[in-house]
Amino acid sequence: MGGDHKQLPPTILNPKAEKILSKTLFEKLINKYPENSSMLTIQYRMNDKIMQFSNKKFYRGILKSDKSVKNRTLKINTKNIEYPYNEILNEIPIVFVDTSLIPERFEVIKEGSSSKYNPLEAKIVIEISKILLEENIDFGIISPYKDQVKFLKEQIEGTISTVDGFQGKEKDVIIFSLTRSNEDGLIGFLTDERRLNVAITRAKRKLIVIGDIKTVTKYALFDEFVDYIKTNGKIISIDI
């Protein structure tokens, strides 16, 4: 058997089945017979700095980046790109675009829906996407929320998916719209560590995370993630 129990399990729609099926057979076996498992330790997808947070947080720090990918970065001419997008699209492999300074940053719920979307984050995603399309860069857009995905699909072409739907895929650049922004620090689906692990390991050359730091860092995992980016990438606080 092959797999990764640190990533997302199957989606279970029936609440009666969730207790039984939420833990996969693979996860049960690897927990019961750890001595019979062997982990592949060389990754061939992403820049080392994109990998290292997940490596340290979920994989005991034993993963290594192959030299063919370790230092791969996004290389585009940013001289004619306006701020803040020139900063967002430089060669730094991982950036967090912080919206917490903007009053209109909050999430929205459509009538009759339990999902969320965020118009401000969508606006930023669209502007970044336009530049990447002009530069002919292979990129994907992901969000935990189907309403954010739907909102973006109505406004721009490209590979746009929920995090769950993008598991197993990869792109040179990933734009990750966290979507959640509220005064209560509620982050819903994002509390699942496996969802974050999947989301931040899809990018090969550059990971762009867009979100409200004040909201997401009320959860310990994201507080750690933001601290990691401060040290190993860049936080870009915008007030557009």
PDB file of C-alpha atoms in Angstrom:
ATOM      1  CA  MET A   1       0.000   0.000   0.000  1.00  0.00           C
ATOM      2  CA  GLY A   2       1.128   3.529  -0.704  1.00  0.00           C
ATOM      3  CA  GLY A   3      -0.218   6.819   0.580  1.00  0.00           C
ATOM      4  CA  ASP A   4       0.133   9.736   2.963  1.00  0.00           C
ATOM      5  CA  HIS A   5      -2.098   9.824   6.036  1.00  0.00           C
ATOM      6  CA  LYS A   6      -0.910  13.378   6.741  1.00  0.00           C
ATOM      7  CA  GLN A   7      -2.970  14.535   3.763  1.00  0.00           C
ATOM      8  CA  LEU A   8      -6.743  14.601   3.349  1.00  0.00           C
ATOM      9  CA  PRO A   9      -8.856  11.438   3.645  1.00  0.00           C
ATOM     10  CA  PRO A  10     -11.898  10.828   1.419  1.00  0.00           C
ATOM     11  CA  THR A  11     -14.779  13.264   1.769  1.00  0.00           C
ATOM     12  CA  ILE A  12     -17.580  11.631   3.739  1.00  0.00           C
ATOM     13  CA  LEU A  13     -21.022  13.094   3.114  1.00  0.00           C
ATOM     14  CA  ASN A  14     -23.045  10.829   5.362  1.00  0.00           C
ATOM     15  CA  PRO A  15     -22.628  11.834   9.044  1.00  0.00           C
ATOM     16  CA  LYS A  16     -23.559   8.321  10.164  1.00  0.00           C
ATOM     17  CA  ALA A  17     -20.578   6.906   8.280  1.00  0.00           C
ATOM     18  CA  GLU A  18     -18.101   9.576   9.354  1.00  0.00           C
ATOM     19  CA  LYS A  19     -17.088   7.942  12.631  1.00  0.00           C
ATOM     20  CA  ILE A  20     -16.254   4.677  10.846  1.00  0.00           C
ATOM     21  CA  LEU A  21     -14.768   5.933   7.571  1.00  0.00           C
ATOM     22  CA  SER A  22     -13.000   9.162   8.567  1.00  0.00           C
ATOM     23  CA  LYS A  23      -9.926   7.145   9.539  1.00  0.00           C
ATOM     24  CA  THR A  24      -8.611   5.334   6.476  1.00  0.00           C
ATOM     25  CA  LEU A  25      -7.383   1.746   6.346  1.00  0.00           C
ATOM     26  CA  PHE A  26      -3.931   3.077   5.447  1.00  0.00           C
ATOM     27  CA  GLU A  27      -3.861   5.256   8.577  1.00  0.00           C
ATOM     28  CA  LYS A  28      -5.059   2.397  10.795  1.00  0.00           C
ATOM     29  CA  LEU A  29      -2.380   0.048   9.465  1.00  0.00           C
ATOM     30  CA  ILE A  30       0.508   2.506   9.684  1.00  0.00           C
ATOM     31  CA  ASN A  31      -0.428   3.375  13.274  1.00  0.00           C
ATOM     32  CA  LYS A  32      -0.795  -0.274  14.283  1.00  0.00           C
ATOM     33  CA  TYR A  33       2.298  -1.599  12.481  1.00  0.00           C
ATOM     34  CA  PRO A  34       4.800   1.292  12.287  1.00  0.00           C
ATOM     35  CA  GLU A  35       7.687  -1.177  12.110  1.00  0.00           C
ATOM     36  CA  ASN A  36       6.325  -2.434   8.774  1.00  0.00           C
ATOM     37  CA  SER A  37       6.248   0.990   7.148  1.00  0.00           C
ATOM     38  CA  SER A  38       8.897   2.760   5.119  1.00  0.00           C
ATOM     39  CA  MET A  39       8.818   6.438   4.211  1.00  0.00           C
ATOM     40  CA  LEU A  40      10.107   7.913   0.961  1.00  0.00           C
ATOM     41  CA  THR A  41      12.339  10.789   2.030  1.00  0.00           C
ATOM     42  CA  ILE A  42      13.292  12.594  -1.208  1.00  0.00           C
ATOM     43  CA  GLN A  43      10.780  15.018  -2.703  1.00  0.00           C
ATOM     44  CA  TYR A  44      10.989  16.078  -6.353  1.00  0.00           C
ATOM     45  CA  ARG A  45       8.286  18.759  -6.542  1.00  0.00           C
ATOM     46  CA  MET A  46       8.980  22.008  -4.752  1.00  0.00           C
ATOM     47  CA  ASN A  47      11.460  24.609  -3.652  1.00  0.00           C
ATOM     48  CA  ASP A  48      12.985  23.634  -0.320  1.00  0.00           C
ATOM     49  CA  LYS A  49      11.549  26.634   1.537  1.00  0.00           C
ATOM     50  CA  ILE A  50       8.041  25.742   0.383  1.00  0.00           C
ATOM     51  CA  MET A  51       8.555  22.215   1.683  1.00  0.00           C
ATOM     52  CA  GLN A  52      10.173  22.867   5.035  1.00  0.00           C
ATOM     53  CA  PHE A  53       7.163  23.950   7.112  1.00  0.00           C
ATOM     54  CA  SER A  54       5.288  20.731   6.332  1.00  0.00           C
ATOM     55  CA  ASN A  55       8.493  18.754   6.679  1.00  0.00           C
ATOM     56  CA  LYS A  56       9.103  19.967  10.221  1.00  0.00           C
ATOM     57  CA  LYS A  57       5.453  20.062  11.295  1.00  0.00           C
ATOM     58  CA  PHE A  58       4.117  16.810   9.826  1.00  0.00           C
ATOM     59  CA  TYR A  59       7.050  14.616   8.734  1.00  0.00           C
ATOM     60  CA  ARG A  60       9.517  14.827  11.652  1.00  0.00           C
ATOM     61  CA  GLY A  61      11.978  16.792   9.508  1.00  0.00           C
ATOM     62  CA  ILE A  62      13.181  13.749   7.579  1.00  0.00           C
ATOM     63  CA  LEU A  63      12.261  14.913   4.060  1.00  0.00           C
ATOM     64  CA  LYS A  64      14.985  16.159   1.718  1.00  0.00           C
ATOM     65  CA  SER A  65      14.634  18.136  -1.493  1.00  0.00           C
ATOM     66  CA  ASP A  66      16.280  16.736  -4.596  1.00  0.00           C
ATOM     67  CA  LYS A  67      18.890  19.130  -5.996  1.00  0.00           C
ATOM     68  CA  SER A  68      16.872  19.440  -9.208  1.00  0.00           C
ATOM     69  CA  VAL A  69      14.079  21.269  -7.340  1.00  0.00           C
ATOM     70  CA  LYS A  70      15.665  22.554  -4.132  1.00  0.00           C
ATOM     71  CA  ASN A  71      16.322  26.095  -5.366  1.00  0.00           C
ATOM     72  CA  ARG A  72      13.794  26.441  -8.205  1.00  0.00           C
ATOM     73  CA  THR A  73      12.051  29.826  -8.147  1.00  0.00           C
ATOM     74  CA  LEU A  74       9.666  31.961 -10.182  1.00  0.00           C
ATOM     75  CA  LYS A  75      11.616  34.160 -12.573  1.00  0.00           C
ATOM     76  CA  ILE A  76       9.682  36.970 -14.220  1.00  0.00           C
ATOM     77  CA  ASN A  77      10.588  40.589 -14.903  1.00  0.00           C
ATOM     78  CA  THR A  78       8.782  42.618 -12.230  1.00  0.00           C
ATOM     79  CA  LYS A  79      10.184  46.052 -13.199  1.00  0.00           C
ATOM     80  CA  ASN A  80       7.011  47.113 -15.001  1.00  0.00           C
ATOM     81  CA  ILE A  81       4.607  45.547 -12.510  1.00  0.00           C
ATOM     82  CA  GLU A  82       2.928  47.923 -10.073  1.00  0.00           C
ATOM     83  CA  TYR A  83       3.209  47.634  -6.289  1.00  0.00           C
ATOM     84  CA  PRO A  84       2.264  45.467  -4.431  1.00  0.00           C
ATOM     85  CA  TYR A  85       2.210  42.889  -7.213  1.00  0.00           C
ATOM     86  CA  ASN A  86       5.887  43.371  -8.050  1.00  0.00           C
ATOM     87  CA  GLU A  87       6.667  42.362  -4.459  1.00  0.00           C
ATOM     88  CA  ILE A  88       4.234  39.464  -4.503  1.00  0.00           C
ATOM     89  CA  LEU A  89       5.681  38.033  -7.735  1.00  0.00           C
ATOM     90  CA  ASN A  90       9.402  38.299  -7.024  1.00  0.00           C
ATOM     91  CA  GLU A  91      11.719  35.292  -6.629  1.00  0.00           C
ATOM     92  CA  ILE A  92      10.957  34.689  -2.937  1.00  0.00           C
ATOM     93  CA  PRO A  93       9.403  31.180  -2.912  1.00  0.00           C
ATOM     94  CA  ILE A  94       6.729  31.793  -0.261  1.00  0.00           C
ATOM     95  CA  VAL A  95       4.854  35.020   0.535  1.00  0.00           C
ATOM     96  CA  PHE A  96       1.846  35.859   2.686  1.00  0.00           C
ATOM     97  CA  VAL A  97      -0.316  38.732   1.444  1.00  0.00           C
ATOM     98  CA  ASP A  98      -1.901  40.123   4.606  1.00  0.00           C
ATOM     99  CA  THR A  99      -5.249  41.917   4.216  1.00  0.00           C
ATOM    100  CA  SER A 100      -5.773  42.772   7.893  1.00  0.00           C
ATOM    101  CA  LEU A 101      -5.195  46.519   7.331  1.00  0.00           C
ATOM    102  CA  ILE A 102      -8.132  46.798   4.930  1.00  0.00           C
ATOM    103  CA  PRO A 103     -11.588  47.531   6.418  1.00  0.00           C
ATOM    104  CA  GLU A 104     -13.410  45.728   3.559  1.00  0.00           C
ATOM    105  CA  ARG A 105     -11.563  42.465   4.099  1.00  0.00           C
ATOM    106  CA  PHE A 106     -14.308  40.376   5.706  1.00  0.00           C
ATOM    107  CA  GLU A 107     -15.827  37.165   4.365  1.00  0.00           C
ATOM    108  CA  VAL A 108     -19.372  37.054   2.973  1.00  0.00           C
ATOM    109  CA  ILE A 109     -22.040  34.349   3.194  1.00  0.00           C
ATOM    110  CA  LYS A 110     -24.565  33.983   0.391  1.00  0.00           C
ATOM    111  CA  GLU A 111     -28.180  33.586   1.383  1.00  0.00           C
ATOM    112  CA  GLY A 112     -29.029  29.909   1.574  1.00  0.00           C
ATOM    113  CA  SER A 113     -25.373  28.798   1.615  1.00  0.00           C
ATOM    114  CA  SER A 114     -23.178  27.501   4.416  1.00  0.00           C
ATOM    115  CA  SER A 115     -20.013  28.255   2.444  1.00  0.00           C
ATOM    116  CA  LYS A 116     -18.032  31.524   2.376  1.00  0.00           C
ATOM    117  CA  TYR A 117     -16.468  33.856  -0.166  1.00  0.00           C
ATOM    118  CA  ASN A 118     -14.244  36.893   0.140  1.00  0.00           C
ATOM    119  CA  PRO A 119     -14.538  39.645  -2.522  1.00  0.00           C
ATOM    120  CA  LEU A 120     -11.357  41.452  -1.461  1.00  0.00           C
ATOM    121  CA  GLU A 121      -9.210  38.327  -1.633  1.00  0.00           C
ATOM    122  CA  ALA A 122     -10.811  37.502  -4.983  1.00  0.00           C
ATOM    123  CA  LYS A 123      -9.829  40.934  -6.310  1.00  0.00           C
ATOM    124  CA  ILE A 124      -6.193  40.350  -5.307  1.00  0.00           C
ATOM    125  CA  VAL A 125      -6.218  36.823  -6.762  1.00  0.00           C
ATOM    126  CA  ILE A 126      -7.577  38.127 -10.072  1.00  0.00           C
ATOM    127  CA  GLU A 127      -4.908  40.836 -10.373  1.00  0.00           C
ATOM    128  CA  ILE A 128      -2.129  38.316  -9.693  1.00  0.00           C
ATOM    129  CA  SER A 129      -3.688  35.864 -12.145  1.00  0.00           C
ATOM    130  CA  LYS A 130      -3.806  38.446 -14.935  1.00  0.00           C
ATOM    131  CA  ILE A 131      -0.059  39.006 -14.619  1.00  0.00           C
ATOM    132  CA  LEU A 132       0.697  35.274 -14.523  1.00  0.00           C
ATOM    133  CA  LEU A 133      -1.462  34.728 -17.624  1.00  0.00           C
ATOM    134  CA  GLU A 134       0.412  37.490 -19.471  1.00  0.00           C
ATOM    135  CA  GLU A 135       3.703  35.883 -18.468  1.00  0.00           C
ATOM    136  CA  ASN A 136       2.459  32.437 -19.563  1.00  0.00           C
ATOM    137  CA  ILE A 137       3.114  30.963 -16.099  1.00  0.00           C
ATOM    138  CA  ASP A 138       1.557  27.648 -15.097  1.00  0.00           C
ATOM    139  CA  PHE A 139      -0.499  28.435 -11.987  1.00  0.00           C
ATOM    140  CA  GLY A 140      -3.429  27.238  -9.919  1.00  0.00           C
ATOM    141  CA  ILE A 141      -5.835  28.909  -7.504  1.00  0.00           C
ATOM    142  CA  ILE A 142      -7.158  27.082  -4.451  1.00  0.00           C
ATOM    143  CA  SER A 143      -9.459  27.872  -1.543  1.00  0.00           C
ATOM    144  CA  PRO A 144     -11.050  25.744   1.176  1.00  0.00           C
ATOM    145  CA  TYR A 145     -14.466  27.196   0.277  1.00  0.00           C
ATOM    146  CA  LYS A 146     -16.542  26.218  -2.736  1.00  0.00           C
ATOM    147  CA  ASP A 147     -18.284  29.611  -2.865  1.00  0.00           C
ATOM    148  CA  GLN A 148     -14.899  31.352  -3.172  1.00  0.00           C
ATOM    149  CA  VAL A 149     -13.967  28.929  -5.949  1.00  0.00           C
ATOM    150  CA  LYS A 150     -17.272  29.591  -7.728  1.00  0.00           C
ATOM    151  CA  PHE A 151     -16.894  33.365  -7.291  1.00  0.00           C
ATOM    152  CA  LEU A 152     -13.415  33.253  -8.850  1.00  0.00           C
ATOM    153  CA  LYS A 153     -14.457  30.985 -11.721  1.00  0.00           C
ATOM    154  CA  GLU A 154     -17.069  33.543 -12.714  1.00  0.00           C
ATOM    155  CA  GLN A 155     -14.382  36.205 -13.129  1.00  0.00           C
ATOM    156  CA  ILE A 156     -11.198  34.611 -14.427  1.00  0.00           C
ATOM    157  CA  GLU A 157      -9.977  31.651 -16.458  1.00  0.00           C
ATOM    158  CA  GLY A 158      -7.559  29.119 -15.070  1.00  0.00           C
ATOM    159  CA  THR A 159      -7.238  26.111 -12.816  1.00  0.00           C
ATOM    160  CA  ILE A 160      -9.399  26.993  -9.812  1.00  0.00           C
ATOM    161  CA  SER A 161     -10.366  24.397  -7.234  1.00  0.00           C
ATOM    162  CA  THR A 162     -11.076  23.657  -3.606  1.00  0.00           C
ATOM    163  CA  VAL A 163      -8.079  22.409  -1.641  1.00  0.00           C
ATOM    164  CA  ASP A 164      -9.673  18.968  -1.438  1.00  0.00           C
ATOM    165  CA  GLY A 165     -10.193  18.866  -5.198  1.00  0.00           C
ATOM    166  CA  PHE A 166      -6.571  19.821  -5.870  1.00  0.00           C
ATOM    167  CA  GLN A 167      -4.998  17.058  -3.762  1.00  0.00           C
ATOM    168  CA  GLY A 168      -2.435  15.141  -5.826  1.00  0.00           C
ATOM    169  CA  LYS A 169      -1.962  17.988  -8.323  1.00  0.00           C
ATOM    170  CA  GLU A 170       0.774  20.599  -8.692  1.00  0.00           C
ATOM    171  CA  LYS A 171       1.529  23.895 -10.451  1.00  0.00           C
ATOM    172  CA  ASP A 172       4.552  26.178 -10.744  1.00  0.00           C
ATOM    173  CA  VAL A 173       2.669  28.830  -8.785  1.00  0.00           C
ATOM    174  CA  ILE A 174      -0.172  28.305  -6.322  1.00  0.00           C
ATOM    175  CA  ILE A 175      -2.376  31.148  -5.091  1.00  0.00           C
ATOM    176  CA  PHE A 176      -4.036  30.053  -1.851  1.00  0.00           C
ATOM    177  CA  SER A 177      -6.992  32.206  -0.804  1.00  0.00           C
ATOM    178  CA  LEU A 178      -7.707  31.478   2.858  1.00  0.00           C
ATOM    179  CA  THR A 179     -11.077  33.282   2.521  1.00  0.00           C
ATOM    180  CA  ARG A 180     -11.844  33.504   6.252  1.00  0.00           C
ATOM    181  CA  SER A 181     -11.735  37.004   7.731  1.00  0.00           C
ATOM    182  CA  ASN A 182     -13.864  37.908  10.729  1.00  0.00           C
ATOM    183  CA  GLU A 183     -13.573  39.549  14.122  1.00  0.00           C
ATOM    184  CA  ASP A 184     -14.157  36.269  15.986  1.00  0.00           C
ATOM    185  CA  GLY A 185     -11.112  34.425  14.623  1.00  0.00           C
ATOM    186  CA  LEU A 186     -13.233  31.620  13.165  1.00  0.00           C
ATOM    187  CA  ILE A 187     -11.489  29.651  10.414  1.00  0.00           C
ATOM    188  CA  GLY A 188     -13.744  26.606   9.879  1.00  0.00           C
ATOM    189  CA  PHE A 189     -12.242  24.038   7.472  1.00  0.00           C
ATOM    190  CA  LEU A 190      -8.787  25.522   7.996  1.00  0.00           C
ATOM    191  CA  THR A 191      -8.544  23.963  11.460  1.00  0.00           C
ATOM    192  CA  ASP A 192      -7.825  20.605   9.786  1.00  0.00           C
ATOM    193  CA  GLU A 193      -4.014  20.374   9.715  1.00  0.00           C
ATOM    194  CA  ARG A 194      -4.160  17.990   6.776  1.00  0.00           C
ATOM    195  CA  ARG A 195      -5.971  20.576   4.663  1.00  0.00           C
ATOM    196  CA  LEU A 196      -3.201  23.101   5.263  1.00  0.00           C
ATOM    197  CA  ASN A 197      -0.580  20.459   4.518  1.00  0.00           C
ATOM    198  CA  VAL A 198      -2.180  19.696   1.159  1.00  0.00           C
ATOM    199  CA  ALA A 199      -2.669  23.364   0.258  1.00  0.00           C
ATOM    200  CA  ILE A 200       0.876  24.545   0.890  1.00  0.00           C
ATOM    201  CA  THR A 201       2.598  21.622  -0.847  1.00  0.00           C
ATOM    202  CA  ARG A 202       1.035  22.003  -4.327  1.00  0.00           C
ATOM    203  CA  ALA A 203       3.411  24.753  -5.553  1.00  0.00           C
ATOM    204  CA  LYS A 204       6.680  23.967  -7.313  1.00  0.00           C
ATOM    205  CA  ARG A 205       8.270  27.427  -7.587  1.00  0.00           C
ATOM    206  CA  LYS A 206       6.141  29.881  -5.608  1.00  0.00           C
ATOM    207  CA  LEU A 207       3.385  29.779  -2.995  1.00  0.00           C
ATOM    208  CA  ILE A 208       1.273  32.903  -2.541  1.00  0.00           C
ATOM    209  CA  VAL A 209      -1.006  32.824   0.507  1.00  0.00           C
ATOM    210  CA  ILE A 210      -3.679  35.528   0.770  1.00  0.00           C
ATOM    211  CA  GLY A 211      -5.504  36.099   4.021  1.00  0.00           C
ATOM    212  CA  ASP A 212      -6.215  38.078   7.162  1.00  0.00           C
ATOM    213  CA  ILE A 213      -3.375  37.458   9.606  1.00  0.00           C
ATOM    214  CA  LYS A 214      -5.392  38.819  12.542  1.00  0.00           C
ATOM    215  CA  THR A 215      -8.065  36.175  11.947  1.00  0.00           C
ATOM    216  CA  VAL A 216      -6.022  33.091  11.088  1.00  0.00           C
ATOM    217  CA  THR A 217      -3.268  33.491  13.688  1.00  0.00           C
ATOM    218  CA  LYS A 218      -5.788  33.064  16.478  1.00  0.00           C
ATOM    219  CA  TYR A 219      -5.343  29.382  15.618  1.00  0.00           C
ATOM    220  CA  ALA A 220      -1.968  27.981  16.770  1.00  0.00           C
ATOM    221  CA  LEU A 221      -1.096  26.149  13.552  1.00  0.00           C
ATOM    222  CA  PHE A 222      -1.463  29.298  11.456  1.00  0.00           C
ATOM    223  CA  ASP A 223       0.434  31.320  14.021  1.00  0.00           C
ATOM    224  CA  GLU A 224       3.329  28.893  13.507  1.00  0.00           C
ATOM    225  CA  PHE A 225       2.908  29.039   9.731  1.00  0.00           C
ATOM    226  CA  VAL A 226       3.011  32.849   9.655  1.00  0.00           C
ATOM    227  CA  ASP A 227       6.112  32.837  11.891  1.00  0.00           C
ATOM    228  CA  TYR A 228       7.743  30.413   9.471  1.00  0.00           C
ATOM    229  CA  ILE A 229       7.019  32.740   6.531  1.00  0.00           C
ATOM    230  CA  LYS A 230       8.383  35.742   8.434  1.00  0.00           C
ATOM    231  CA  THR A 231      11.701  33.909   8.748  1.00  0.00           C
ATOM    232  CA  ASN A 232      11.832  32.001   5.460  1.00  0.00           C
ATOM    233  CA  GLY A 233       9.714  34.080   3.094  1.00  0.00           C
ATOM    234  CA  LYS A 234       7.994  37.452   3.214  1.00  0.00           C
ATOM    235  CA  ILE A 235       4.864  39.007   4.749  1.00  0.00           C
ATOM    236  CA  ILE A 236       3.374  41.702   2.505  1.00  0.00           C
ATOM    237  CA  SER A 237       0.828  43.851   4.340  1.00  0.00           C
ATOM    238  CA  ILE A 238      -1.334  45.681   1.846  1.00  0.00           C
ATOM    239  CA  ASP A 239      -3.823  48.529   2.205  1.00  0.00           C
ATOM    240  CA  ILE A 240      -5.130  48.847  -1.356  1.00  0.00           C
TER     241      ILE A 240
END
